[in-house]
Amino acid sequence: MRFFSEITKGLIKENPMFVLVLGTCPTLAVSTSVINALGMGAAVTFVLICSNIIISLIKNIVPSSIRIPIYIVVIAAFVSVVDMTMAAFLPDLHKALGIFIPLIVVNCIILGRAEAFASKNNVLYSLADGIGMGLGATLALTIVATIREILGSGTWLGIRVMPNSYEPMLVAILAPGAFFTLGFLMALMNRLKEKRA
Amino acid sequence: MTYIGEIFVMAMSAIFIQNFLLSRFLGLCPFLGVSTRIDSAFGMGMAVIFVMTLTSSITYLINVYLLAAYPYLQTIAFILTIAALVQFVEMVIQKNAPALYKSLGVYLPLITTNCAVLGVALLNTTAVRSDGVTPYNFLDSTLNGFFSGVGFTTVLLAMAGIRQRLGLVKLPKYMRGMPIALILAGTMALAFYGFMGFKL
């Protein structure tokens, strides 16, 4: 049963993006369209699951004083795998995400989960945590991207959803729009939490 | 273009036009984390400039001389270089400026996972001069690292100045902290978009 609760906690209660505020850079940078957000989410989820599994397997062998560099190397290896796989099979997406694929290495969500969860729990729970946190990050990315894509280009996943008379609000897909969207979303989350309390 | 002109273009675009924080979205975690007080923002900024300059020059050499045959090792090699450098800077600051070390606290090791540092190393490998063809040489990469760090620090300090005053403002509870910081950053990004129009 705990397996499932480890998965679901990442979605809302401990959502890496909105609640823990980790990994803001890729969220803001690649959320210009939903397809980019989903691609990034999938890449992050894959790296997170793999690194969580490996790190929870080696947690007893790794001396604690040099654990961070070792975790980073494990993560960097999986990121290179994702980077090259994407370049080979999804060249367009790879181009759109650009530098943010290799930058998954320094995404604080992944190192944060390695340090806070995988290094203390067994493989099964670490796998569940990886799935949950990965999906949570993807969910957050997709929400931000949905708002930005609809406002900024009038489309969702490339399909036109706004009437033709809608004048796209260009600022939403530019850099400032990313900050505003995330800022207001977080304020909304806080407001909802306040009301429930 | 003369080399001085080239450097000027590089400085302007790294600091204002393509600012790391506001238009490239690199290094936002420390930006949102340490920008609450000017003195710690200043310390962090100086550490970032130092690490970014060193990283740019060292990763340039590694990329050109060691990784030419093994391009797939780029990510791993770069992140290890950065981790080692940050450790070094941390030891130097701890020994020579204990007060600064205290105020930076947990943020110094976090420079390792600051995407701005890895970002500048990766961007330098593909960057070209303003003529559009000449790839960056050793000096270009180092200078670009330095100016990118300066751009980071400029915005970090400006943000810290605003947030310090923000403490006196009455805000609804749900806007305090992260939400208002993000909205402020958005407003600053909007202002920085004004620099986009410059043709250098």
Tab-separated table of C-alpha atoms in Angstrom:
chain	number	residue	atom	x	y	z
A	1	MET	CA	0.000	0.000	0.000
A	2	ARG	CA	2.818	2.369	0.838
A	3	PHE	CA	4.002	1.920	-2.743
A	4	PHE	CA	0.962	3.795	-4.025
A	5	SER	CA	1.083	6.521	-1.411
A	6	GLU	CA	4.707	7.184	-2.400
A	7	ILE	CA	3.505	7.696	-5.960
A	8	THR	CA	0.539	9.923	-5.175
A	9	LYS	CA	2.341	12.210	-2.721
A	10	GLY	CA	4.447	13.606	-5.589
A	11	LEU	CA	1.395	14.653	-7.550
A	12	ILE	CA	-0.169	17.186	-5.217
A	13	LYS	CA	0.853	17.124	-1.569
A	14	GLU	CA	4.597	17.295	-2.246
A	15	ASN	CA	4.497	18.473	-5.838
A	16	PRO	CA	8.148	19.189	-6.668
A	17	MET	CA	7.340	22.345	-8.587
A	18	PHE	CA	4.568	24.107	-6.746
A	19	VAL	CA	5.160	22.979	-3.178
A	20	LEU	CA	8.868	22.226	-2.929
A	21	VAL	CA	9.788	24.912	-5.539
A	22	LEU	CA	12.593	22.838	-7.040
A	23	GLY	CA	13.731	22.935	-10.647
A	24	THR	CA	12.248	26.267	-11.642
A	25	CYS	CA	14.611	26.886	-14.561
A	26	PRO	CA	13.372	24.209	-16.984
A	27	THR	CA	9.778	24.765	-15.920
A	28	LEU	CA	9.937	28.384	-16.933
A	29	ALA	CA	12.077	27.895	-19.996
A	30	VAL	CA	10.421	25.016	-21.826
A	31	SER	CA	6.786	25.666	-20.914
A	32	THR	CA	6.125	27.740	-24.030
A	33	SER	CA	4.098	24.902	-25.542
A	34	VAL	CA	2.425	21.786	-24.167
A	35	ILE	CA	4.378	19.432	-26.424
A	36	ASN	CA	7.699	20.783	-25.128
A	37	ALA	CA	6.428	20.459	-21.571
A	38	LEU	CA	5.437	16.829	-22.088
A	39	GLY	CA	8.792	16.018	-23.710
A	40	MET	CA	10.688	17.642	-20.872
A	41	GLY	CA	8.449	15.930	-18.320
A	42	ALA	CA	9.110	12.530	-19.879
A	43	ALA	CA	12.871	13.142	-19.912
A	44	VAL	CA	12.885	14.255	-16.272
A	45	THR	CA	10.698	11.314	-15.199
A	46	PHE	CA	12.973	8.797	-16.929
A	47	VAL	CA	16.136	10.242	-15.353
A	48	LEU	CA	14.453	10.496	-11.963
A	49	ILE	CA	13.264	6.871	-11.957
A	50	CYS	CA	16.609	5.478	-13.153
A	51	SER	CA	18.737	7.566	-10.808
A	52	ASN	CA	16.470	6.802	-7.841
A	53	ILE	CA	16.766	3.054	-8.495
A	54	ILE	CA	20.552	3.085	-8.918
A	55	ILE	CA	21.163	5.349	-5.966
A	56	SER	CA	19.016	3.298	-3.634
A	57	LEU	CA	20.908	0.198	-4.789
A	58	ILE	CA	24.343	1.688	-4.126
A	59	LYS	CA	23.422	3.650	-0.999
A	60	ASN	CA	25.236	1.242	1.328
A	61	ILE	CA	28.469	1.103	-0.682
A	62	VAL	CA	28.926	4.854	-1.202
A	63	PRO	CA	30.976	6.637	1.499
A	64	SER	CA	28.859	9.519	2.741
A	65	SER	CA	31.583	12.173	2.319
A	66	ILE	CA	31.728	11.772	-1.463
A	67	ARG	CA	28.099	10.802	-2.080
A	68	ILE	CA	27.091	14.032	-3.884
A	69	PRO	CA	29.697	13.773	-6.696
A	70	ILE	CA	28.781	10.104	-7.124
A	71	TYR	CA	25.072	10.901	-7.347
A	72	ILE	CA	25.824	13.607	-9.901
A	73	VAL	CA	27.803	11.181	-12.054
A	74	VAL	CA	24.958	8.642	-11.939
A	75	ILE	CA	22.467	11.343	-12.919
A	76	ALA	CA	24.747	12.735	-15.650
A	77	ALA	CA	25.087	9.269	-17.181
A	78	PHE	CA	21.306	8.886	-17.511
A	79	VAL	CA	20.959	12.432	-18.814
A	80	SER	CA	23.487	11.643	-21.547
A	81	VAL	CA	21.406	8.576	-22.436
A	82	VAL	CA	18.254	10.690	-22.733
A	83	ASP	CA	20.098	13.395	-24.644
A	84	MET	CA	21.439	11.021	-27.273
A	85	THR	CA	18.233	8.976	-27.565
A	86	MET	CA	16.190	12.122	-28.098
A	87	ALA	CA	18.662	13.497	-30.644
A	88	ALA	CA	18.374	10.253	-32.600
A	89	PHE	CA	14.622	9.628	-32.503
A	90	LEU	CA	12.975	12.991	-31.799
A	91	PRO	CA	15.296	15.550	-33.421
A	92	ASP	CA	12.660	18.317	-33.521
A	93	LEU	CA	11.842	18.060	-29.841
A	94	HIS	CA	15.542	17.788	-29.036
A	95	LYS	CA	16.141	21.019	-30.908
A	96	ALA	CA	13.253	22.801	-29.202
A	97	LEU	CA	14.416	21.819	-25.718
A	98	GLY	CA	18.023	22.560	-26.655
A	99	ILE	CA	20.370	23.196	-23.772
A	100	PHE	CA	17.756	22.241	-21.197
A	101	ILE	CA	18.203	18.522	-21.848
A	102	PRO	CA	21.835	18.398	-20.659
A	103	LEU	CA	20.815	20.798	-17.904
A	104	ILE	CA	18.581	18.117	-16.368
A	105	VAL	CA	21.813	17.136	-14.592
A	106	VAL	CA	21.586	20.197	-12.408
A	107	ASN	CA	17.822	20.059	-11.979
A	108	CYS	CA	17.437	20.280	-8.222
A	109	ILE	CA	14.448	17.900	-8.230
A	110	ILE	CA	16.625	14.954	-9.207
A	111	LEU	CA	19.541	15.512	-6.864
A	112	GLY	CA	17.059	16.553	-4.179
A	113	ARG	CA	15.152	13.239	-4.410
A	114	ALA	CA	18.406	11.272	-4.527
A	115	GLU	CA	19.596	12.907	-1.342
A	116	ALA	CA	16.300	13.165	0.520
A	117	PHE	CA	14.638	9.908	-0.492
A	118	ALA	CA	16.559	7.339	-2.536
A	119	SER	CA	19.587	7.351	-0.239
A	120	LYS	CA	17.381	6.400	2.715
A	121	ASN	CA	14.770	4.030	1.267
A	122	ASN	CA	14.683	0.668	-0.476
A	123	VAL	CA	14.518	0.170	-4.227
A	124	LEU	CA	10.775	-0.355	-4.469
A	125	TYR	CA	9.827	2.824	-2.619
A	126	SER	CA	12.520	4.775	-4.470
A	127	LEU	CA	11.014	3.605	-7.740
A	128	ALA	CA	7.579	4.751	-6.562
A	129	ASP	CA	8.981	8.079	-5.426
A	130	GLY	CA	10.673	8.541	-8.808
A	131	ILE	CA	7.442	7.832	-10.674
A	132	GLY	CA	5.422	10.138	-8.425
A	133	MET	CA	7.845	13.034	-8.455
A	134	GLY	CA	8.363	12.670	-12.197
A	135	LEU	CA	4.636	12.738	-12.856
A	136	GLY	CA	4.224	15.647	-10.443
A	137	ALA	CA	6.874	17.644	-12.307
A	138	THR	CA	5.261	16.752	-15.635
A	139	LEU	CA	1.852	17.786	-14.325
A	140	ALA	CA	3.184	21.150	-13.133
A	141	LEU	CA	5.016	21.736	-16.414
A	142	THR	CA	1.903	20.883	-18.392
A	143	ILE	CA	-0.312	23.224	-16.355
A	144	VAL	CA	2.080	26.146	-16.823
A	145	ALA	CA	2.488	25.300	-20.523
A	146	THR	CA	-1.289	25.006	-21.022
A	147	ILE	CA	-1.873	28.509	-19.703
A	148	ARG	CA	0.994	29.965	-21.685
A	149	GLU	CA	0.193	28.221	-24.944
A	150	ILE	CA	-3.517	29.098	-24.839
A	151	LEU	CA	-2.857	32.737	-23.980
A	152	GLY	CA	0.219	33.151	-26.129
A	153	SER	CA	-0.683	31.300	-29.311
A	154	GLY	CA	-4.373	30.445	-28.887
A	155	THR	CA	-3.641	26.730	-29.293
A	156	TRP	CA	-3.357	23.653	-27.082
A	157	LEU	CA	-1.014	20.865	-28.175
A	158	GLY	CA	-0.961	22.600	-31.559
A	159	ILE	CA	-4.756	22.505	-31.960
A	160	ARG	CA	-6.535	25.832	-32.173
A	161	VAL	CA	-8.807	26.291	-29.129
A	162	MET	CA	-9.416	30.030	-29.114
A	163	PRO	CA	-11.765	31.684	-31.663
A	164	ASN	CA	-10.062	33.089	-34.733
A	165	SER	CA	-10.773	36.616	-33.578
A	166	TYR	CA	-8.524	36.038	-30.561
A	167	GLU	CA	-5.401	38.175	-30.727
A	168	PRO	CA	-2.586	36.049	-29.199
A	169	MET	CA	-1.073	37.621	-26.097
A	170	LEU	CA	2.525	37.353	-27.191
A	171	VAL	CA	3.958	38.234	-23.797
A	172	ALA	CA	2.696	34.918	-22.396
A	173	ILE	CA	5.151	32.865	-24.455
A	174	LEU	CA	8.002	35.318	-23.921
A	175	ALA	CA	10.189	35.228	-20.816
A	176	PRO	CA	8.117	37.631	-18.640
A	177	GLY	CA	4.976	35.567	-19.196
A	178	ALA	CA	6.664	32.538	-17.668
A	179	PHE	CA	7.397	34.386	-14.438
A	180	PHE	CA	3.901	35.876	-14.243
A	181	THR	CA	2.169	32.555	-14.892
A	182	LEU	CA	4.153	30.684	-12.257
A	183	GLY	CA	3.832	33.553	-9.773
A	184	PHE	CA	0.065	33.733	-10.063
A	185	LEU	CA	-0.281	29.939	-9.994
A	186	MET	CA	1.674	29.804	-6.747
A	187	ALA	CA	-0.400	32.593	-5.254
A	188	LEU	CA	-3.519	30.642	-6.217
A	189	MET	CA	-2.143	27.491	-4.566
A	190	ASN	CA	-1.401	29.435	-1.379
A	191	ARG	CA	-4.875	30.945	-1.409
A	192	LEU	CA	-6.511	27.542	-1.766
A	193	LYS	CA	-4.403	26.145	1.063
A	194	GLU	CA	-5.319	29.119	3.264
A	195	LYS	CA	-9.024	28.556	2.668
A	196	ARG	CA	-8.825	24.890	3.534
A	197	ALA	CA	-6.939	25.569	6.769
B	1	MET	CA	34.983	44.396	-36.211
B	2	THR	CA	37.888	45.104	-33.915
B	3	TYR	CA	38.381	42.816	-30.954
B	4	ILE	CA	37.421	45.569	-28.506
B	5	GLY	CA	34.134	45.977	-30.347
B	6	GLU	CA	33.626	42.224	-30.200
B	7	ILE	CA	34.132	42.254	-26.440
B	8	PHE	CA	31.703	45.149	-26.079
B	9	VAL	CA	29.024	43.286	-28.026
B	10	MET	CA	29.624	40.193	-25.923
B	11	ALA	CA	29.360	42.163	-22.681
B	12	MET	CA	26.179	43.963	-23.675
B	13	SER	CA	24.423	40.831	-24.837
B	14	ALA	CA	25.473	38.761	-21.822
B	15	ILE	CA	24.497	41.430	-19.303
B	16	PHE	CA	21.417	43.024	-20.828
B	17	ILE	CA	20.073	41.525	-24.025
B	18	GLN	CA	20.397	37.810	-23.267
B	19	ASN	CA	20.540	38.044	-19.509
B	20	PHE	CA	21.054	34.628	-17.971
B	21	LEU	CA	18.317	35.012	-15.413
B	22	LEU	CA	15.664	36.982	-17.184
B	23	SER	CA	15.802	35.804	-20.746
B	24	ARG	CA	17.640	32.479	-20.701
B	25	PHE	CA	16.082	31.204	-17.441
B	26	LEU	CA	19.332	29.861	-16.089
B	27	GLY	CA	20.198	29.964	-12.412
B	28	LEU	CA	16.773	30.727	-11.025
B	29	CYS	CA	16.992	28.593	-7.877
B	30	PRO	CA	19.721	30.679	-6.205
B	31	PHE	CA	18.127	33.787	-7.690
B	32	LEU	CA	14.868	33.158	-5.853
B	33	GLY	CA	16.620	31.741	-2.803
B	34	VAL	CA	19.343	34.281	-1.945
B	35	SER	CA	17.791	37.477	-3.257
B	36	THR	CA	16.207	38.491	0.029
B	37	ARG	CA	19.188	40.491	1.373
B	38	ILE	CA	21.677	42.663	-0.493
B	39	ASP	CA	24.802	41.514	1.358
B	40	SER	CA	24.219	37.810	0.795
B	41	ALA	CA	23.191	38.503	-2.805
B	42	PHE	CA	26.488	40.326	-3.285
B	43	GLY	CA	28.510	37.433	-1.856
B	44	MET	CA	26.635	34.916	-3.956
B	45	GLY	CA	27.066	37.074	-7.056
B	46	MET	CA	30.814	37.361	-6.562
B	47	ALA	CA	31.122	33.608	-6.035
B	48	VAL	CA	29.106	32.981	-9.206
B	49	ILE	CA	31.229	35.393	-11.294
B	50	PHE	CA	34.379	33.710	-10.055
B	51	VAL	CA	33.149	30.177	-10.630
B	52	MET	CA	31.638	30.994	-14.029
B	53	THR	CA	34.829	32.631	-15.310
B	54	LEU	CA	37.000	29.734	-14.151
B	55	THR	CA	34.537	27.157	-15.421
B	56	SER	CA	34.358	28.760	-18.847
B	57	SER	CA	38.096	28.731	-19.332
B	58	ILE	CA	38.667	25.235	-17.963
B	59	THR	CA	35.744	23.609	-19.762
B	60	TYR	CA	36.893	25.257	-22.997
B	61	LEU	CA	40.258	23.537	-22.695
B	62	ILE	CA	38.668	20.227	-21.696
B	63	ASN	CA	36.212	20.402	-24.566
B	64	VAL	CA	38.817	21.213	-27.200
B	65	TYR	CA	41.728	19.068	-26.075
B	66	LEU	CA	40.243	16.139	-24.165
B	67	LEU	CA	36.715	15.636	-25.415
B	68	ALA	CA	37.321	15.964	-29.150
B	69	ALA	CA	37.178	12.180	-29.527
B	70	TYR	CA	34.548	11.568	-26.826
B	71	PRO	CA	31.802	14.162	-27.319
B	72	TYR	CA	29.256	12.020	-25.449
B	73	LEU	CA	31.205	12.522	-22.222
B	74	GLN	CA	30.647	16.281	-22.351
B	75	THR	CA	27.872	16.516	-19.756
B	76	ILE	CA	29.629	14.274	-17.235
B	77	ALA	CA	33.047	15.910	-17.693
B	78	PHE	CA	31.636	19.426	-17.358
B	79	ILE	CA	29.623	18.751	-14.236
B	80	LEU	CA	32.577	17.081	-12.527
B	81	THR	CA	34.813	20.042	-13.361
B	82	ILE	CA	32.256	22.399	-11.890
B	83	ALA	CA	31.810	20.313	-8.749
B	84	ALA	CA	35.566	20.284	-8.157
B	85	LEU	CA	35.871	24.025	-8.761
B	86	VAL	CA	33.043	24.866	-6.392
B	87	GLN	CA	34.618	22.740	-3.701
B	88	PHE	CA	37.830	24.691	-4.216
B	89	VAL	CA	36.118	28.089	-4.034
B	90	GLU	CA	34.293	26.976	-0.912
B	91	MET	CA	37.542	26.066	0.806
B	92	VAL	CA	39.161	29.371	-0.181
B	93	ILE	CA	36.244	31.449	1.124
B	94	GLN	CA	35.977	29.427	4.309
B	95	LYS	CA	39.640	30.073	5.048
B	96	ASN	CA	39.886	33.726	3.999
B	97	ALA	CA	36.437	35.179	4.661
B	98	PRO	CA	34.684	33.252	7.434
B	99	ALA	CA	32.011	35.960	7.808
B	100	LEU	CA	31.062	35.700	4.158
B	101	TYR	CA	31.145	31.925	4.419
B	102	LYS	CA	28.676	32.076	7.291
B	103	SER	CA	26.224	34.322	5.476
B	104	LEU	CA	26.277	32.285	2.278
B	105	GLY	CA	25.657	29.157	4.288
B	106	VAL	CA	24.077	26.439	2.246
B	107	TYR	CA	24.092	28.328	-1.033
B	108	LEU	CA	27.758	27.857	-1.880
B	109	PRO	CA	27.582	24.116	-2.508
B	110	LEU	CA	24.420	24.880	-4.457
B	111	ILE	CA	26.479	26.675	-7.112
B	112	THR	CA	27.336	23.172	-8.329
B	113	THR	CA	23.710	22.651	-9.217
B	114	ASN	CA	23.318	26.211	-10.477
B	115	CYS	CA	22.310	25.701	-14.066
B	116	ALA	CA	23.845	29.056	-15.024
B	117	VAL	CA	27.330	27.627	-14.481
B	118	LEU	CA	26.798	24.448	-16.500
B	119	GLY	CA	24.735	26.516	-18.920
B	120	VAL	CA	27.558	28.901	-19.753
B	121	ALA	CA	29.957	25.991	-20.246
B	122	LEU	CA	27.553	24.296	-22.664
B	123	LEU	CA	26.638	27.505	-24.481
B	124	ASN	CA	30.318	28.348	-25.000
B	125	THR	CA	30.864	25.127	-26.926
B	126	THR	CA	28.433	26.212	-29.637
B	127	ALA	CA	28.709	29.999	-29.352
B	128	VAL	CA	29.919	32.067	-32.309
B	129	ARG	CA	31.156	35.633	-32.605
B	130	SER	CA	28.982	38.397	-34.009
B	131	ASP	CA	29.997	37.564	-37.587
B	132	GLY	CA	28.030	34.341	-37.155
B	133	VAL	CA	30.759	31.870	-38.140
B	134	THR	CA	33.900	32.180	-35.986
B	135	PRO	CA	33.576	29.877	-32.955
B	136	TYR	CA	34.671	31.225	-29.587
B	137	ASN	CA	38.339	30.860	-28.753
B	138	PHE	CA	39.797	30.482	-25.259
B	139	LEU	CA	39.710	34.190	-24.444
B	140	ASP	CA	36.191	34.631	-25.843
B	141	SER	CA	34.875	31.784	-23.706
B	142	THR	CA	36.512	33.106	-20.560
B	143	LEU	CA	35.205	36.625	-21.159
B	144	ASN	CA	31.743	35.327	-21.948
B	145	GLY	CA	31.745	33.440	-18.652
B	146	PHE	CA	32.806	36.562	-16.818
B	147	PHE	CA	30.200	38.809	-18.439
B	148	SER	CA	27.445	36.246	-17.974
B	149	GLY	CA	28.332	36.159	-14.287
B	150	VAL	CA	28.215	39.956	-14.169
B	151	GLY	CA	24.776	39.865	-15.780
B	152	PHE	CA	23.610	37.333	-13.204
B	153	THR	CA	24.929	39.443	-10.330
B	154	THR	CA	23.437	42.676	-11.697
B	155	VAL	CA	19.939	41.235	-11.728
B	156	LEU	CA	20.445	39.397	-8.429
B	157	LEU	CA	21.461	42.654	-6.715
B	158	ALA	CA	18.607	44.628	-8.256
B	159	MET	CA	16.168	41.971	-7.141
B	160	ALA	CA	17.631	41.878	-3.617
B	161	GLY	CA	17.268	45.662	-3.399
B	162	ILE	CA	13.609	45.447	-4.331
B	163	ARG	CA	12.887	42.502	-2.060
B	164	GLN	CA	14.529	44.183	0.909
B	165	ARG	CA	12.056	47.030	0.592
B	166	LEU	CA	9.246	44.626	-0.063
B	167	GLY	CA	9.500	43.605	3.580
B	168	LEU	CA	7.833	46.907	4.522
B	169	VAL	CA	4.909	46.478	2.154
B	170	LYS	CA	1.591	45.094	3.291
B	171	LEU	CA	0.784	42.174	1.043
B	172	PRO	CA	-1.996	39.614	1.170
B	173	LYS	CA	-0.642	36.521	2.879
B	174	TYR	CA	-0.907	34.281	-0.179
B	175	MET	CA	1.230	36.670	-2.252
B	176	ARG	CA	4.141	36.784	0.190
B	177	GLY	CA	7.425	35.051	-0.547
B	178	MET	CA	7.679	33.117	-3.784
B	179	PRO	CA	4.626	34.406	-5.720
B	180	ILE	CA	5.506	38.087	-5.406
B	181	ALA	CA	9.183	37.337	-6.123
B	182	LEU	CA	8.206	35.616	-9.379
B	183	ILE	CA	5.889	38.438	-10.405
B	184	LEU	CA	8.650	40.963	-9.648
B	185	ALA	CA	11.064	38.909	-11.754
B	186	GLY	CA	8.491	38.949	-14.548
B	187	THR	CA	8.252	42.727	-14.390
B	188	MET	CA	12.033	42.988	-14.510
B	189	ALA	CA	12.143	40.606	-17.464
B	190	LEU	CA	9.628	42.836	-19.200
B	191	ALA	CA	11.899	45.824	-18.602
B	192	PHE	CA	14.898	43.896	-19.908
B	193	TYR	CA	12.977	43.146	-23.078
B	194	GLY	CA	13.494	46.806	-23.885
B	195	PHE	CA	17.154	45.970	-24.590
B	196	MET	CA	16.150	43.448	-27.250
B	197	GLY	CA	15.694	46.215	-29.789
B	198	PHE	CA	19.359	47.171	-29.783
B	199	LYS	CA	21.212	46.170	-32.897
B	200	LEU	CA	24.846	45.708	-31.990
